[in-house]
PDB file of C-alpha atoms in Angstrom:
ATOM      1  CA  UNK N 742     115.922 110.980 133.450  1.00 98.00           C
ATOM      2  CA  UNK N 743     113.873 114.026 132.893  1.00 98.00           C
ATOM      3  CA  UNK N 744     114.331 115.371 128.946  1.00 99.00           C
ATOM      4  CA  UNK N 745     112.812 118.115 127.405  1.00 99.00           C
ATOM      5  CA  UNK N 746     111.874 118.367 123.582  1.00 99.00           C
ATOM      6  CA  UNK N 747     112.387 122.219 122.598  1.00 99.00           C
ATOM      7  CA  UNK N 748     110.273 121.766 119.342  1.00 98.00           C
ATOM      8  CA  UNK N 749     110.724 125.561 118.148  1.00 98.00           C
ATOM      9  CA  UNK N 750     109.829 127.760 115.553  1.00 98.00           C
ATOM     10  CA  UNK N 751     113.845 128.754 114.003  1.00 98.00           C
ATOM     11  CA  UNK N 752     113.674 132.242 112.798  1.00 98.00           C
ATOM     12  CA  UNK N 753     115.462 131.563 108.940  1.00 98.00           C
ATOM     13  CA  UNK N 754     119.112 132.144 108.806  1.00 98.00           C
ATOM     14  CA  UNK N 755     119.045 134.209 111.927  1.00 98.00           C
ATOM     15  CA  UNK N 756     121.724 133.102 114.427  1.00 98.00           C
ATOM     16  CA  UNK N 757     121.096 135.819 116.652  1.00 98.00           C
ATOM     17  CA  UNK N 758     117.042 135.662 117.297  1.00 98.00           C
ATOM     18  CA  UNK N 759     117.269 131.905 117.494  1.00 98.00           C
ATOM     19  CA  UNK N 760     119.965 132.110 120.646  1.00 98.00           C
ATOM     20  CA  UNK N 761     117.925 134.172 122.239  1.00 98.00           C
ATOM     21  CA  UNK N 762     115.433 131.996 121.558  1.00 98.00           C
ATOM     22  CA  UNK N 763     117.360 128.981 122.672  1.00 98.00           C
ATOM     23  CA  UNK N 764     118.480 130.580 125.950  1.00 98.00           C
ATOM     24  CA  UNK N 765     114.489 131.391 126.484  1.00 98.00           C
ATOM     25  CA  UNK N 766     113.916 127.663 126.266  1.00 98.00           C
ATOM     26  CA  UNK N 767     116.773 126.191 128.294  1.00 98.00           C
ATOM     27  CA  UNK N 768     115.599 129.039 131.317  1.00 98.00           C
ATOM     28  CA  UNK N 769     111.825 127.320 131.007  1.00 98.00           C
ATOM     29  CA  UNK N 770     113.787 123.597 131.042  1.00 98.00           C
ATOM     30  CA  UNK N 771     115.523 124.652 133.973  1.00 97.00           C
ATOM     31  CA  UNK N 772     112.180 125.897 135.881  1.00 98.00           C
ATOM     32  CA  UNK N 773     110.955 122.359 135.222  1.00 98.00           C
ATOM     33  CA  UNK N 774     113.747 120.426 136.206  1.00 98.00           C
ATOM     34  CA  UNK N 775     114.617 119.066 133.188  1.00 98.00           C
ATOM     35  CA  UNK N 776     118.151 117.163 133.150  1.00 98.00           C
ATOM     36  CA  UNK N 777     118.553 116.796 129.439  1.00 98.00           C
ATOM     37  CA  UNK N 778     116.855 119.528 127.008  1.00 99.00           C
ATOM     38  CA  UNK N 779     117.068 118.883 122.978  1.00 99.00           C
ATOM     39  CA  UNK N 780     117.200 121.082 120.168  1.00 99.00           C
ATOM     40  CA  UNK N 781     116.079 120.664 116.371  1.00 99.00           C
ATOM     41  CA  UNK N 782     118.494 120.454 113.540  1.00 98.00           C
ATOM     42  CA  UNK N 783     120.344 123.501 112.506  1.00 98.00           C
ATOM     43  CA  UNK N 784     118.490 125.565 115.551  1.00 98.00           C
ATOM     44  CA  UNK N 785     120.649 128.671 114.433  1.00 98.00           C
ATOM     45  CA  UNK N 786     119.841 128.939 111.057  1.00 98.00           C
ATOM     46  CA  UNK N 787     117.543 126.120 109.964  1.00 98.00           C
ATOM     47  CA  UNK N 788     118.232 123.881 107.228  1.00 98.00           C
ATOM     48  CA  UNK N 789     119.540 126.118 104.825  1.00 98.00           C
ATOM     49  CA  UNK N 790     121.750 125.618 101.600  1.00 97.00           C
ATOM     50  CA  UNK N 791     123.052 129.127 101.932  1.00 97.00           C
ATOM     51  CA  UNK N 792     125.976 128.449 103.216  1.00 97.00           C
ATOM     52  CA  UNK N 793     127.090 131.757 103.386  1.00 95.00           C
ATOM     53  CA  UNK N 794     124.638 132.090 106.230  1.00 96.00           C
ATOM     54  CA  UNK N 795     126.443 129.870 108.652  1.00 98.00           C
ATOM     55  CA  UNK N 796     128.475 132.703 109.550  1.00 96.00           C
ATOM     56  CA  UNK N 797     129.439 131.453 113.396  1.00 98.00           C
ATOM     57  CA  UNK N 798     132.679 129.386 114.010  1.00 98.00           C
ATOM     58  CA  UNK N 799     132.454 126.201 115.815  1.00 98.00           C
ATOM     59  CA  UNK N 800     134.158 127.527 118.861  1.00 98.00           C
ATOM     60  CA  UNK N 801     132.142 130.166 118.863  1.00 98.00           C
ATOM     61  CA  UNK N 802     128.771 127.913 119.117  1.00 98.00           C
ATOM     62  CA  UNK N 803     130.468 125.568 121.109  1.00 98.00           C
ATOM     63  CA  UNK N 804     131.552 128.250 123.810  1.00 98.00           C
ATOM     64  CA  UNK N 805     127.955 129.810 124.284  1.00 98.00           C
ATOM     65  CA  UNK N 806     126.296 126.183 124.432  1.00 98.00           C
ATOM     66  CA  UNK N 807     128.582 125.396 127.120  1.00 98.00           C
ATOM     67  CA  UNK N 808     128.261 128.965 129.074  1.00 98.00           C
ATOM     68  CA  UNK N 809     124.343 127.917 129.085  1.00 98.00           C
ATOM     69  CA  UNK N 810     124.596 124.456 129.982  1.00 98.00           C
ATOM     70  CA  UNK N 811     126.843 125.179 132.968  1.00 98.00           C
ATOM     71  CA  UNK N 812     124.449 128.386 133.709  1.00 98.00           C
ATOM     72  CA  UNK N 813     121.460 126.401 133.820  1.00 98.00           C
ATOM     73  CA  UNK N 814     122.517 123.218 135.322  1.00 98.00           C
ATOM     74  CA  UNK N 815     121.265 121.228 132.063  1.00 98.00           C
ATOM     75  CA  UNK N 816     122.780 118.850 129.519  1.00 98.00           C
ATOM     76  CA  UNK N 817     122.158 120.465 126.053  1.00 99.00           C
ATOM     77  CA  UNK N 818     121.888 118.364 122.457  1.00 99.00           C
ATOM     78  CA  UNK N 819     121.172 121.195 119.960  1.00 98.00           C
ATOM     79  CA  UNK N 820     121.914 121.217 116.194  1.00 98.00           C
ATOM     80  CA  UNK N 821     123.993 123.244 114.197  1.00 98.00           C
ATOM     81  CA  UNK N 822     125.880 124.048 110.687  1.00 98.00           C
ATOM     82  CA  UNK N 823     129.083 125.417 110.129  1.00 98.00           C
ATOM     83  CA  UNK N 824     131.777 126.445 106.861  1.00 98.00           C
ATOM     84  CA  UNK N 825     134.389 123.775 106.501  1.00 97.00           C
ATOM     85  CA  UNK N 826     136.796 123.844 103.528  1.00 95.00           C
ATOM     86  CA  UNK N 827     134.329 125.453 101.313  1.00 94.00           C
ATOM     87  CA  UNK N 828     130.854 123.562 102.284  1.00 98.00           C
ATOM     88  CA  UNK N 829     128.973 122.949 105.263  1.00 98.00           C
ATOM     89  CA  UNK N 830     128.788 120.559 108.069  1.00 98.00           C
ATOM     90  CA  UNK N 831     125.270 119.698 109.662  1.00 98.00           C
ATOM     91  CA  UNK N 832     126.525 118.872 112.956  1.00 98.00           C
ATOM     92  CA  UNK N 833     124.627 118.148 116.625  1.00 99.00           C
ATOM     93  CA  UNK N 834     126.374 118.364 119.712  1.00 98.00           C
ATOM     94  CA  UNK N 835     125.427 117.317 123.445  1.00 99.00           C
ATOM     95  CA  UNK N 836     127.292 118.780 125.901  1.00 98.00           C
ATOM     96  CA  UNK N 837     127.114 118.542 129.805  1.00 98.00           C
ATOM     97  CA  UNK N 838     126.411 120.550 132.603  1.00 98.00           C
ATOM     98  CA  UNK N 839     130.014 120.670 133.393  1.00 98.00           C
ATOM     99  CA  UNK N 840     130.550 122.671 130.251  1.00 98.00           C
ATOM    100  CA  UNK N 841     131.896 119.265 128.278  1.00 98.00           C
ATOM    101  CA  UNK N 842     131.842 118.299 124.997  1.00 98.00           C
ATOM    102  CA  UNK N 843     130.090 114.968 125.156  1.00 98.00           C
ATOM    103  CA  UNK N 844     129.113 114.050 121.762  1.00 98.00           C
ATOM    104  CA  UNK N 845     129.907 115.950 118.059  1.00 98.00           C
ATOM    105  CA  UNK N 846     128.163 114.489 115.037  1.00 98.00           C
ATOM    106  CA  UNK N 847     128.170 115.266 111.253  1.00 98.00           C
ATOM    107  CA  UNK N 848     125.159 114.257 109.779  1.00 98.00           C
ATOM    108  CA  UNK N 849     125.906 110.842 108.103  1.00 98.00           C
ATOM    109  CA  UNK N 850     123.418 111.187 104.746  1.00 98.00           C
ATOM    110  CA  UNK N 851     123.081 114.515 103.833  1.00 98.00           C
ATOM    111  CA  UNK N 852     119.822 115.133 101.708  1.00 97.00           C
ATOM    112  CA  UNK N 853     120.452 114.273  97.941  1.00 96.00           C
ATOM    113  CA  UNK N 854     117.041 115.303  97.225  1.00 94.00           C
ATOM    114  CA  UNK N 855     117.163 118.682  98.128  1.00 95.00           C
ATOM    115  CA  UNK N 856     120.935 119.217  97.112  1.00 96.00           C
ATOM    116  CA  UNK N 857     122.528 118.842 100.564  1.00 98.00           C
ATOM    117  CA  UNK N 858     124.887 116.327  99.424  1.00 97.00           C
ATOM    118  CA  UNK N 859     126.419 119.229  97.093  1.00 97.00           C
ATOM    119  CA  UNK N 860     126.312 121.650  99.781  1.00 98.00           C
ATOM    120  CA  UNK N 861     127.494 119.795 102.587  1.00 98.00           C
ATOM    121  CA  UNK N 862     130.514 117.454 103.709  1.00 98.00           C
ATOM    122  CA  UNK N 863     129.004 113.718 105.224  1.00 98.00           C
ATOM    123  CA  UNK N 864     129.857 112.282 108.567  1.00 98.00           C
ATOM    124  CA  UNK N 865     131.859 108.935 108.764  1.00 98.00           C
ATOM    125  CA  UNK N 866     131.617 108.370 112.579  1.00 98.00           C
ATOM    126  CA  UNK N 867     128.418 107.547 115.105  1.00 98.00           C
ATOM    127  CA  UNK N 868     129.112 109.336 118.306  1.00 98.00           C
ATOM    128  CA  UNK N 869     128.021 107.479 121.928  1.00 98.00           C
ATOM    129  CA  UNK N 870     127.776 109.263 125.421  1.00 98.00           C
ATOM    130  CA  UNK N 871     126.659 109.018 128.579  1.00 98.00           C
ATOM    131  CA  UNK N 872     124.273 111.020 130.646  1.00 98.00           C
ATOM    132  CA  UNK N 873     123.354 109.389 134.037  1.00 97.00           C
ATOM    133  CA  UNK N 874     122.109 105.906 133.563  1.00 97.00           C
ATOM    134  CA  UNK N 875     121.292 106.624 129.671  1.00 98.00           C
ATOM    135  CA  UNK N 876     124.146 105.707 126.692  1.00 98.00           C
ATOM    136  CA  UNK N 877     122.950 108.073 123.897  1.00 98.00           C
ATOM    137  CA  UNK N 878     123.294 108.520 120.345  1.00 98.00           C
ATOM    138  CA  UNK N 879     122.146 111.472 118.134  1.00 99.00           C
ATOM    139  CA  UNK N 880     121.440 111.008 114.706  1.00 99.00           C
ATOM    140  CA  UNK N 881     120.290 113.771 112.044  1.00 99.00           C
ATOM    141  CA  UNK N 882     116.458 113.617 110.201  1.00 98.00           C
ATOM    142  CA  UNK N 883     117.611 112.156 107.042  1.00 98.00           C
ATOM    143  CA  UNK N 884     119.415 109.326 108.923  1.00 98.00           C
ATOM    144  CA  UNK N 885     116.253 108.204 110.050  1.00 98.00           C
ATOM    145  CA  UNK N 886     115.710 106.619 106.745  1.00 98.00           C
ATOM    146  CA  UNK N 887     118.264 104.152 107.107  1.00 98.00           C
ATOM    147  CA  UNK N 888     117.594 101.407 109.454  1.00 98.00           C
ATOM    148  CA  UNK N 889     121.524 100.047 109.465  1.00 97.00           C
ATOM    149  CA  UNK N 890     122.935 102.378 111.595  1.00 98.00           C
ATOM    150  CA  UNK N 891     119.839 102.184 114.185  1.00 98.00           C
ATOM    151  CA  UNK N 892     121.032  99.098 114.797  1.00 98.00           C
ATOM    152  CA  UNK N 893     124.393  99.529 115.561  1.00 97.00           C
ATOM    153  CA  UNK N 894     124.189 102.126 117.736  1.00 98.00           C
ATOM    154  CA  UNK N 895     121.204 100.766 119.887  1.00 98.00           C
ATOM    155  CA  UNK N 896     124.045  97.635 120.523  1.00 96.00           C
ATOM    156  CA  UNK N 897     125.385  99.922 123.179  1.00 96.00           C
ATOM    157  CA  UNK N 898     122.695 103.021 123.503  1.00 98.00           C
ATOM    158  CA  UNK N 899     119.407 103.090 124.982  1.00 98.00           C
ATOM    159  CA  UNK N 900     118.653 106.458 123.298  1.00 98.00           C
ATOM    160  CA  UNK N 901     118.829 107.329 120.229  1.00 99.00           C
ATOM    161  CA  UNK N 902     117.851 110.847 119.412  1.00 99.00           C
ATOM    162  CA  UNK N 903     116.473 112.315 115.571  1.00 99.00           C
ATOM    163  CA  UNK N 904     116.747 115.754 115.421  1.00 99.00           C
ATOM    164  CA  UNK N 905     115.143 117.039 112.265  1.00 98.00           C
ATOM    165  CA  UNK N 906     113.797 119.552 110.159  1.00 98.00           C
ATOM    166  CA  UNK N 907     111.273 117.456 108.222  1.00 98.00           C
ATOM    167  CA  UNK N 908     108.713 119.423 106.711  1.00 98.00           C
ATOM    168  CA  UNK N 909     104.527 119.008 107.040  1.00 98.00           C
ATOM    169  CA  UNK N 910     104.248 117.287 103.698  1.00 97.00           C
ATOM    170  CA  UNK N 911     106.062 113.881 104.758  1.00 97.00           C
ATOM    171  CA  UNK N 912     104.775 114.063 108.404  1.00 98.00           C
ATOM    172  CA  UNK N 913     103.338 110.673 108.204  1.00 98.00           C
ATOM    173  CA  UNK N 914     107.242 108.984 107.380  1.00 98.00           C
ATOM    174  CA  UNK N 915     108.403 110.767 110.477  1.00 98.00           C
ATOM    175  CA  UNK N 916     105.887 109.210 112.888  1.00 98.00           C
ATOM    176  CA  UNK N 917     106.286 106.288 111.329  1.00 98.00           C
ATOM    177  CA  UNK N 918     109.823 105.536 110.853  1.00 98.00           C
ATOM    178  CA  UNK N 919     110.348 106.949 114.291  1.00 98.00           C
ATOM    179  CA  UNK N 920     108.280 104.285 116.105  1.00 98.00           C
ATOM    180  CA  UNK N 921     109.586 101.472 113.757  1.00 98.00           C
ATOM    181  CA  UNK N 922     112.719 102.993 114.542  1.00 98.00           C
ATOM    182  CA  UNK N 923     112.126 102.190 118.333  1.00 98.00           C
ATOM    183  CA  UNK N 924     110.577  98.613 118.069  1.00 98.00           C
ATOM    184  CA  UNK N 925     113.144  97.562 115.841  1.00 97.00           C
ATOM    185  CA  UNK N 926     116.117  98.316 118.163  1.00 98.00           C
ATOM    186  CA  UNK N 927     113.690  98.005 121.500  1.00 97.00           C
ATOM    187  CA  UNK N 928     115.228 101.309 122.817  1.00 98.00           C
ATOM    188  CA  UNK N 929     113.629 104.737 123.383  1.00 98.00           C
ATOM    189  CA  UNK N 930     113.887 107.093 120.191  1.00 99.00           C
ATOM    190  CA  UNK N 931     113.021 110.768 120.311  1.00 99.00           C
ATOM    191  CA  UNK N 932     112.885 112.787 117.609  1.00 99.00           C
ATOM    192  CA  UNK N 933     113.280 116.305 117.655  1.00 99.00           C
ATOM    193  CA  UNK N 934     111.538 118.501 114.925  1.00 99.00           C
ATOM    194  CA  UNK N 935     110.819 122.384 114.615  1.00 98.00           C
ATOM    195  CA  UNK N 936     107.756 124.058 113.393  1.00 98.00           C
ATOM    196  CA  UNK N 937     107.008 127.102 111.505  1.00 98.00           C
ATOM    197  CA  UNK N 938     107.842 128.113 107.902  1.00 98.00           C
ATOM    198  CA  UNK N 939     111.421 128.028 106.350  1.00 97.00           C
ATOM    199  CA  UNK N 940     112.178 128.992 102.952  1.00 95.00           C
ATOM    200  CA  UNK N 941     108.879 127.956 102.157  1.00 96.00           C
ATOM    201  CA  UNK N 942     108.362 124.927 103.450  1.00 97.00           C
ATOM    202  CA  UNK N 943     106.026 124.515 106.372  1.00 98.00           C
ATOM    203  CA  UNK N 944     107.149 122.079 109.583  1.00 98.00           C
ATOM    204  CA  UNK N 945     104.418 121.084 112.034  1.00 98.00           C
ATOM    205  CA  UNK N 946     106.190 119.693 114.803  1.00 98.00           C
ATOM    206  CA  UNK N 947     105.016 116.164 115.784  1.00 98.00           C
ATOM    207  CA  UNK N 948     108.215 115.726 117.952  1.00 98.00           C
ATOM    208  CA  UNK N 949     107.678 112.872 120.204  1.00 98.00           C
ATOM    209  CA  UNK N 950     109.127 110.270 122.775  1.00 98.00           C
ATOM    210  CA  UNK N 951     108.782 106.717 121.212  1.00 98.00           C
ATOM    211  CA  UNK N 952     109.103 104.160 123.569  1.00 98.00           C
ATOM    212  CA  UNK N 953     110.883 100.557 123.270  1.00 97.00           C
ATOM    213  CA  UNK N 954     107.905  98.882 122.280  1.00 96.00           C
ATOM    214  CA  UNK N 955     106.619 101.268 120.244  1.00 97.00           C
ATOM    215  CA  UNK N 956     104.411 103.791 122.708  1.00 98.00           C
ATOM    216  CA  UNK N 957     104.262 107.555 122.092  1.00 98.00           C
ATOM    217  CA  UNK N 958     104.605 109.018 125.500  1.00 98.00           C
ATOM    218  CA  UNK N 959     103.357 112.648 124.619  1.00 98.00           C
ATOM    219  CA  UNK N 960     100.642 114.645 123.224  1.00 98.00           C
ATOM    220  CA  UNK N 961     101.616 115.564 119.127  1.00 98.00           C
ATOM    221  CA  UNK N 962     101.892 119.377 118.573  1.00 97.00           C
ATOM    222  CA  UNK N 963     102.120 121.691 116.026  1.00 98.00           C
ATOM    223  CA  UNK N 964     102.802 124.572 118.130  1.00 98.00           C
ATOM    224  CA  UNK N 965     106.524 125.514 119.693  1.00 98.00           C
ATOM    225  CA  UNK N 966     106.558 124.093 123.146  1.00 98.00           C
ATOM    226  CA  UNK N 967     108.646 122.486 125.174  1.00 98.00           C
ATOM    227  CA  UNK N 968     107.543 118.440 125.448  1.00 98.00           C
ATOM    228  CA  UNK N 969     108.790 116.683 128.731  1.00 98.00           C
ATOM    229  CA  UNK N 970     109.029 113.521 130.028  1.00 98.00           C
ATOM    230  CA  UNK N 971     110.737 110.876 132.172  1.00 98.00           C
ATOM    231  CA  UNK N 972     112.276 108.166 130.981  1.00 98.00           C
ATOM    232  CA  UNK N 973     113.136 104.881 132.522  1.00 97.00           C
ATOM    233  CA  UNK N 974     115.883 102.900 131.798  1.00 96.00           C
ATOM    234  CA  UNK N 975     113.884  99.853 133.603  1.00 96.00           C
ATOM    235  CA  UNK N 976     110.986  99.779 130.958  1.00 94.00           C
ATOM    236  CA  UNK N 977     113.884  98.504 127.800  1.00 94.00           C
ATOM    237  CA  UNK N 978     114.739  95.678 130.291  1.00 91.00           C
ATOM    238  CA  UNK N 979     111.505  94.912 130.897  1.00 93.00           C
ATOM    239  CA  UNK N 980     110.942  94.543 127.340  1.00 93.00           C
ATOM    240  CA  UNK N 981     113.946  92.566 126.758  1.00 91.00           C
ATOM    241  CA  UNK N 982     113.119  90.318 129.451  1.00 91.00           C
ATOM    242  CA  UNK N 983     110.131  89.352 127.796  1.00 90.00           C
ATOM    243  CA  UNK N 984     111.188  89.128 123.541  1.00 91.00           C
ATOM    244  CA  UNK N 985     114.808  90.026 122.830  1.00 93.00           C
ATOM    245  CA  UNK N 986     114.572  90.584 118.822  1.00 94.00           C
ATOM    246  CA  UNK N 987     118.550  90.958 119.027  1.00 92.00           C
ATOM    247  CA  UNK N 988     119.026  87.698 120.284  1.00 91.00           C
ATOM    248  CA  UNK N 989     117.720  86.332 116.100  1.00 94.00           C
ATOM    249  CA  UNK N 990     119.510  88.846 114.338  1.00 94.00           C
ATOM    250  CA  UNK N 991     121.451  86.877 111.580  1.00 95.00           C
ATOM    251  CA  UNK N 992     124.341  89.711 110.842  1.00 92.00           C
ATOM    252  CA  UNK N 993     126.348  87.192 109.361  1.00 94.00           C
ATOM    253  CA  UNK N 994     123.819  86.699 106.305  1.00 95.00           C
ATOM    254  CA  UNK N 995     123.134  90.874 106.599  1.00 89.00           C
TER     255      UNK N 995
END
């Protein structure tokens, strides 16, 4: 499956430049055939704790994602907050071609460190789907901190996506938890960061494609781009073929 990486610079707690940014992005995916395209975390907005500024209803984001998708012939993951009871939710969403709803996450651990957690509801469910051959799951920056539910999900998925917004100064956890991440669960992990500055902090990218055993497939960035690549589900088998770590796990003791 051909999947694009829109690592992009989100204009801050500006839903309106960053569609038409996001619509700019899915046109290039299109021209290059991509079958899957993936957005950062809160791509409307970016991670704010203003929660006054997620001023679009679900539907509303919903609706548009799935006018583009079906437009452009494309699956789309892309991330996204919304009011809920008096806080946010820091959600992503895949949807298909068709127009449907595939997967809807809320971002399991929200950020204690920066306040999130008093800002923002937490997720209770992990979210599976299917697009062609791949089972995917998407998971949320932060979550990429906790091995646990890596694990479960890669039981059943041979993707798991990481979108993030995971600033320059911890750049080195992100590339490395990402390709633990994928030699752990011996599936393909792609995370999905955006660059630029937002609310001071600076983001430099470094989205990647991590392969099962533990292989960056692309060239690191700093710059917005659009990062592609084919992946094949053949390569986890081939990996598995040779050392399945699931077959030692010892859940009963952890």
């Amino acid at each position: 499956m051909i999947i694009g990486i829109a690592q992009i610079n989100i204009v801050w707690e500006d839903n309106a430049e960053n569609m038409k940014k996001i619509e700019g992005f899915i046109k290039k995916a299109s021209e290059n055939k991509v079958e899957l395209t993936l957005f950062p975390e809160m791509s409307l907005t970016g991670f704010t704790m203003n929660i006054n500024s997620l001023s679009l209803r679900e539907e509303e984001i919903i609706n548009w994602v799935k006018k583009i998708a079906i437009e452009s012939n494309i699956n789309i993951g892309i991330g996204y907050g919304i009011k809920v009871d008096g806080k946010g939710e820091n959600k992503y969403i895949i949807i298909s071609k068709e127009g449907n709803v595939l997967a809807k996450y809320t971002k399991m651990h929200p950020f204690s460190y920066s306040g999130e957690n008093e800002k923002y509801h937490r997720g209770n469910k992990i979210y599976t789907c299917k697009i062609n051959e791949f089972k995917i799951t998407p998971f949320i920056c932060y979550d990429l901190r906790f091995p646990e539910i890596f694990q479960k999900a890669s039981k059943e998925s041979q993707i798991i996506t990481v979108a993030a917004s995971w600033p320059k100064s911890r750049e080195d956890h992100w590339m490395t938890l990402l390709k633990a991440r994928a030699i752990e669960n011996q599936c393909y992990v792609i995370g999905i960061n955006r660059v630029g500055i937002g609310d001071g902090l600076e983001y430099n990218g470094s989205s990647m494609f991590v392969c099962p055993d533990g292989e960056i497939l692309n060239e690191i960035s700093g710059e917005e781009i659009l990062i592609i690549e084919k992946l094949e589900i053949d390569k986890i088998k081939e990996i598995k073929d040779k050392f399945d770590i699931k077959n030692d796990r010892r859940e009963e003791l952890y």
